[in-house]
Coordinates of C-alpha atoms in Angstrom, one line a residue:
X1 CA -0.2 0.1 0.1
X2 CA 1.6 3.3 -1.1
X3 CA 0.2 6.5 0.4
X4 CA 2.1 9.1 -1.6
X5 CA 0.8 11.8 0.8
X6 CA 2.3 14.5 3.1
X7 CA 3.9 12.8 6.3
X8 CA 1.3 14.1 8.6
X9 CA -2.6 13.7 7.9
X10 CA -5.4 14.7 10.3
X11 CA -7.8 11.9 11.0
X12 CA -10.7 13.3 8.9
X13 CA -8.2 13.2 5.8
X14 CA -7.0 9.6 6.6
X15 CA -10.8 8.6 6.7
X16 CA -11.6 10.6 3.4
X17 CA -8.7 10.7 1.2
X18 CA -6.6 7.5 2.3
X19 CA -9.3 5.0 2.7
X20 CA -6.7 2.1 1.8
X21 CA -5.6 2.4 5.3
X22 CA -9.0 1.6 6.8
X23 CA -9.8 -0.9 4.1
X24 CA -7.1 -3.0 5.7
X25 CA -8.5 -2.7 9.1
X26 CA -12.3 -3.0 8.0
X27 CA -12.5 -5.0 4.9
X28 CA -16.1 -5.9 5.6
X29 CA -17.2 -2.3 5.9
X30 CA -19.0 -2.6 2.7
X31 CA -22.5 -1.9 1.1
X32 CA -24.4 -4.7 2.9
X33 CA -23.1 -3.8 6.2
X34 CA -23.7 -0.1 5.7
X35 CA -27.3 -0.7 4.3
X36 CA -27.9 -2.9 7.6
X37 CA -26.9 0.0 9.8
X38 CA -28.9 2.4 7.8
X39 CA -32.0 0.4 8.4
X40 CA -31.6 1.3 12.2
X41 CA -32.0 4.9 11.3
X42 CA -34.5 7.2 13.4
X43 CA -35.9 10.7 13.3
X44 CA -36.7 13.3 15.8
X45 CA -40.1 14.7 16.5
X46 CA -41.1 18.4 15.7
X47 CA -38.1 18.8 13.1
X48 CA -38.6 19.7 9.6
X49 CA -36.2 18.6 6.9
X50 CA -34.6 21.1 4.9
X51 CA -35.8 20.8 1.1
X52 CA -33.3 20.7 -1.7
X53 CA -34.9 23.5 -3.5
X54 CA -34.2 25.8 -0.6
X55 CA -30.6 24.7 -0.3
X56 CA -30.1 25.0 -4.1
X57 CA -31.4 28.7 -4.1
X58 CA -28.1 29.5 -2.1
X59 CA -24.9 30.1 -4.1
X60 CA -22.6 29.3 -1.4
X61 CA -20.9 25.8 -1.3
X62 CA -23.2 23.5 0.7
X63 CA -20.1 22.5 2.9
X64 CA -19.6 26.0 3.8
X65 CA -23.3 26.6 4.4
X66 CA -23.6 23.8 6.9
X67 CA -20.2 24.5 8.5
X68 CA -21.5 27.9 9.4
X69 CA -24.6 26.2 10.7
X70 CA -22.5 24.0 13.1
X71 CA -20.3 27.0 14.4
X72 CA -23.8 28.8 15.0
X73 CA -25.1 26.0 16.8
X74 CA -22.1 25.7 18.9
X75 CA -22.5 29.4 20.1
X76 CA -26.0 28.6 21.0
X77 CA -25.0 25.6 23.0
X78 CA -22.4 27.9 24.8
X79 CA -25.3 29.9 26.0
X80 CA -25.0 32.9 23.4
X81 CA -28.6 33.9 22.8
X82 CA -28.3 35.5 19.5
X83 CA -24.9 34.6 17.8
X84 CA -23.4 37.0 15.3
X85 CA -23.6 35.6 11.7
X86 CA -20.3 37.0 10.9
X87 CA -18.6 35.4 13.7
X88 CA -20.1 32.1 12.6
X89 CA -18.9 32.7 9.1
X90 CA -15.4 33.5 10.1
X91 CA -15.1 30.4 12.3
X92 CA -16.4 28.3 9.5
X93 CA -14.0 29.6 7.0
X94 CA -11.1 29.0 9.4
X95 CA -12.3 25.4 9.6
X96 CA -13.0 24.9 6.1
X97 CA -9.4 26.1 5.0
X98 CA -7.9 23.2 7.1
X99 CA -9.7 20.5 5.1
X100 CA -11.1 21.7 1.7
X101 CA -10.5 24.1 -1.0
X102 CA -13.1 26.6 0.5
X103 CA -14.7 29.0 -1.7
X104 CA -15.1 32.1 0.7
X105 CA -18.4 34.1 0.5
X106 CA -18.1 37.9 0.9
X107 CA -21.4 38.0 2.6
X108 CA -24.4 36.1 3.6
X109 CA -27.5 36.9 1.6
X110 CA -31.0 36.2 3.2
X111 CA -31.4 32.9 1.2
X112 CA -28.1 31.7 2.7
X113 CA -29.3 32.6 6.3
X114 CA -32.4 30.8 5.8
X115 CA -30.8 27.6 5.2
X116 CA -28.3 28.2 8.0
X117 CA -30.7 29.1 10.5
X118 CA -32.9 26.1 9.5
X119 CA -29.8 23.6 9.9
X120 CA -28.6 25.3 13.0
X121 CA -32.0 25.0 14.6
X122 CA -32.4 21.4 13.7
X123 CA -29.1 20.5 15.1
X124 CA -29.6 22.4 18.2
X125 CA -33.0 20.7 18.8
X126 CA -31.6 17.4 18.3
X127 CA -28.8 17.8 20.7
X128 CA -31.1 19.4 23.2
X129 CA -33.3 16.2 22.9
X130 CA -30.4 13.9 23.4
X131 CA -29.3 15.8 26.5
X132 CA -32.8 15.7 28.1
X133 CA -32.6 11.7 27.6
X134 CA -29.2 11.6 29.4
X135 CA -29.7 14.0 32.3
X136 CA -26.6 15.0 34.2
X137 CA -24.2 14.3 31.3
X138 CA -22.2 17.0 29.8
X139 CA -22.2 17.6 26.0
X140 CA -18.7 18.5 25.0
X141 CA -18.1 20.6 21.8
X142 CA -15.3 19.6 19.5
X143 CA -13.7 16.8 21.6
X144 CA -10.1 16.2 21.1
X145 CA -9.1 13.3 18.8
X146 CA -5.6 12.1 19.6
X147 CA -2.7 11.6 16.9
X148 CA -0.8 8.5 16.4
X149 CA 2.4 8.3 14.3
X150 CA 1.9 10.1 11.1
X151 CA -1.8 10.7 11.9
X152 CA -2.0 14.0 13.6
X153 CA -4.4 15.1 16.3
X154 CA -7.8 16.6 15.3
X155 CA -11.3 17.3 16.8
X156 CA -14.6 15.7 16.5
X157 CA -18.0 17.5 16.2
X158 CA -19.5 16.6 19.8
X159 CA -19.7 13.8 22.6
X160 CA -21.9 13.1 25.4
X161 CA -19.6 11.4 27.7
X162 CA -19.0 7.9 26.5
X163 CA -21.1 8.7 23.1
X164 CA -19.3 10.4 20.2
X165 CA -21.7 12.5 18.2
X166 CA -20.9 13.3 14.5
X167 CA -22.9 15.5 12.2
X168 CA -23.5 14.9 8.4
X169 CA -25.4 17.5 6.5
X170 CA -26.1 15.4 3.3
X171 CA -28.8 14.5 1.0
X172 CA -28.2 10.9 1.4
X173 CA -28.1 8.0 3.9
X174 CA -24.9 7.5 5.9
X175 CA -22.2 5.9 3.8
X176 CA -19.1 3.8 4.6
X177 CA -16.8 7.0 4.6
X178 CA -18.8 8.4 7.3
X179 CA -18.3 5.1 9.3
X180 CA -14.5 5.0 8.6
X181 CA -14.2 8.4 10.0
X182 CA -15.7 7.6 13.3
X183 CA -13.9 4.3 13.5
X184 CA -10.4 5.9 13.0
X185 CA -11.6 8.5 15.7
X186 CA -12.4 5.6 18.1
X187 CA -9.1 3.6 17.4
X188 CA -6.9 6.9 18.1
X189 CA -9.0 7.6 21.2
X190 CA -8.6 4.0 22.2
X191 CA -5.0 4.2 21.8
X192 CA -4.7 7.4 23.9
X193 CA -7.0 5.8 26.7
X194 CA -4.4 3.0 27.1
X195 CA -1.6 5.4 27.5
X196 CA -3.5 7.7 29.8
X197 CA -5.5 5.1 31.8
X198 CA -8.8 6.9 30.5
X199 CA -12.0 5.7 29.0
X200 CA -12.7 5.5 25.1
X201 CA -16.1 6.2 23.8
X202 CA -18.5 3.1 23.7
X203 CA -21.0 4.4 21.2
X204 CA -21.5 6.7 18.2
X205 CA -24.4 8.7 17.3
X206 CA -24.5 10.0 13.6
X207 CA -26.9 13.1 13.1
X208 CA -28.0 14.5 9.8
X209 CA -30.1 17.7 10.6
X210 CA -30.8 18.4 6.8
X211 CA -32.7 15.0 6.5
X212 CA -33.8 14.7 10.3
X213 CA -32.1 11.3 10.6
X214 CA -30.0 9.8 13.0
X215 CA -28.3 6.4 13.7
X216 CA -26.6 5.1 16.9
X217 CA -24.3 2.0 17.2
X218 CA -22.0 0.4 19.6
X219 CA -18.2 0.7 18.5
X220 CA -17.2 -2.7 19.7
X221 CA -20.1 -4.4 17.7
X222 CA -19.2 -2.5 14.5
X223 CA -15.4 -3.1 15.0
X224 CA -16.2 -6.8 14.9
X225 CA -18.6 -6.6 12.1
X226 CA -16.4 -4.5 9.8
X227 CA -13.3 -6.4 10.5
X228 CA -12.6 -10.1 10.4
X229 CA -14.0 -10.5 13.7
X230 CA -10.9 -8.9 15.3
X231 CA -11.3 -7.2 18.7
X232 CA -10.1 -3.8 19.9
X233 CA -6.7 -4.7 20.9
X234 CA -5.8 -6.6 17.6
X235 CA -7.2 -3.7 15.6
X236 CA -5.2 -1.2 17.4
X237 CA -2.0 -3.3 16.9
X238 CA -2.7 -3.6 13.2
X239 CA -3.3 0.3 13.0
X240 CA 0.2 0.6 14.8
X241 CA 1.9 -1.6 12.3
X242 CA 0.6 0.4 9.4
X243 CA 1.5 3.6 10.9
X244 CA 5.0 2.4 12.0
X245 CA 5.7 0.8 8.6
X246 CA 5.1 4.0 6.9
X247 CA 7.3 5.9 9.2
X248 CA 10.0 3.4 8.5
X249 CA 9.7 4.3 4.9
X250 CA 10.5 8.1 5.3

């Protein structure tokens, strides 16, 4: 397996641009397994989906629109009653530039704000609903994802103690790339938990505020199903061998 990439890549990039790494770890993460997982999707009450027509009216990249909405939601969760749209835009621009060839809008038109506001409200209501179901647990914004070897550290979207929460604003069901991303997050977290004597996440919740859909699964169960029935220790050792082998080549 030849990577032909820069020496250090963030976890999201590994999952998106270098899928070969995780194909070795999770050879069974294919269409059949993904379809089975998607059959367990559920929705939230009193949340309206965002129509494609409304989204298409905006001239801003979809990824940027929804990055702004996530930043706006974070401000709302932090207790800001009326977050500043420009602050949310600047935060989104900073984040997009790290991972994508972002097209930066000069300003936000009302049709842009309509989409962003709807997506932000949906995500906020989803997270508030989850918090009510787990009273006493703290919702963490942008939890740290540890690095390992040439995989640099990064951040996730949210976590609620033992549950990692990742947000996907797409017009489709969840796909293998979504699961690859959270699985690499989990393996990196698990590696760090061994070194620091801390806990790794037990479950993952995927949210799609655009479609009002969600899916929850247990990491250990998916690890076994997606791999060749390997346990977490075996998979971590395999990841370490991949990372170390590539480091030896440099």
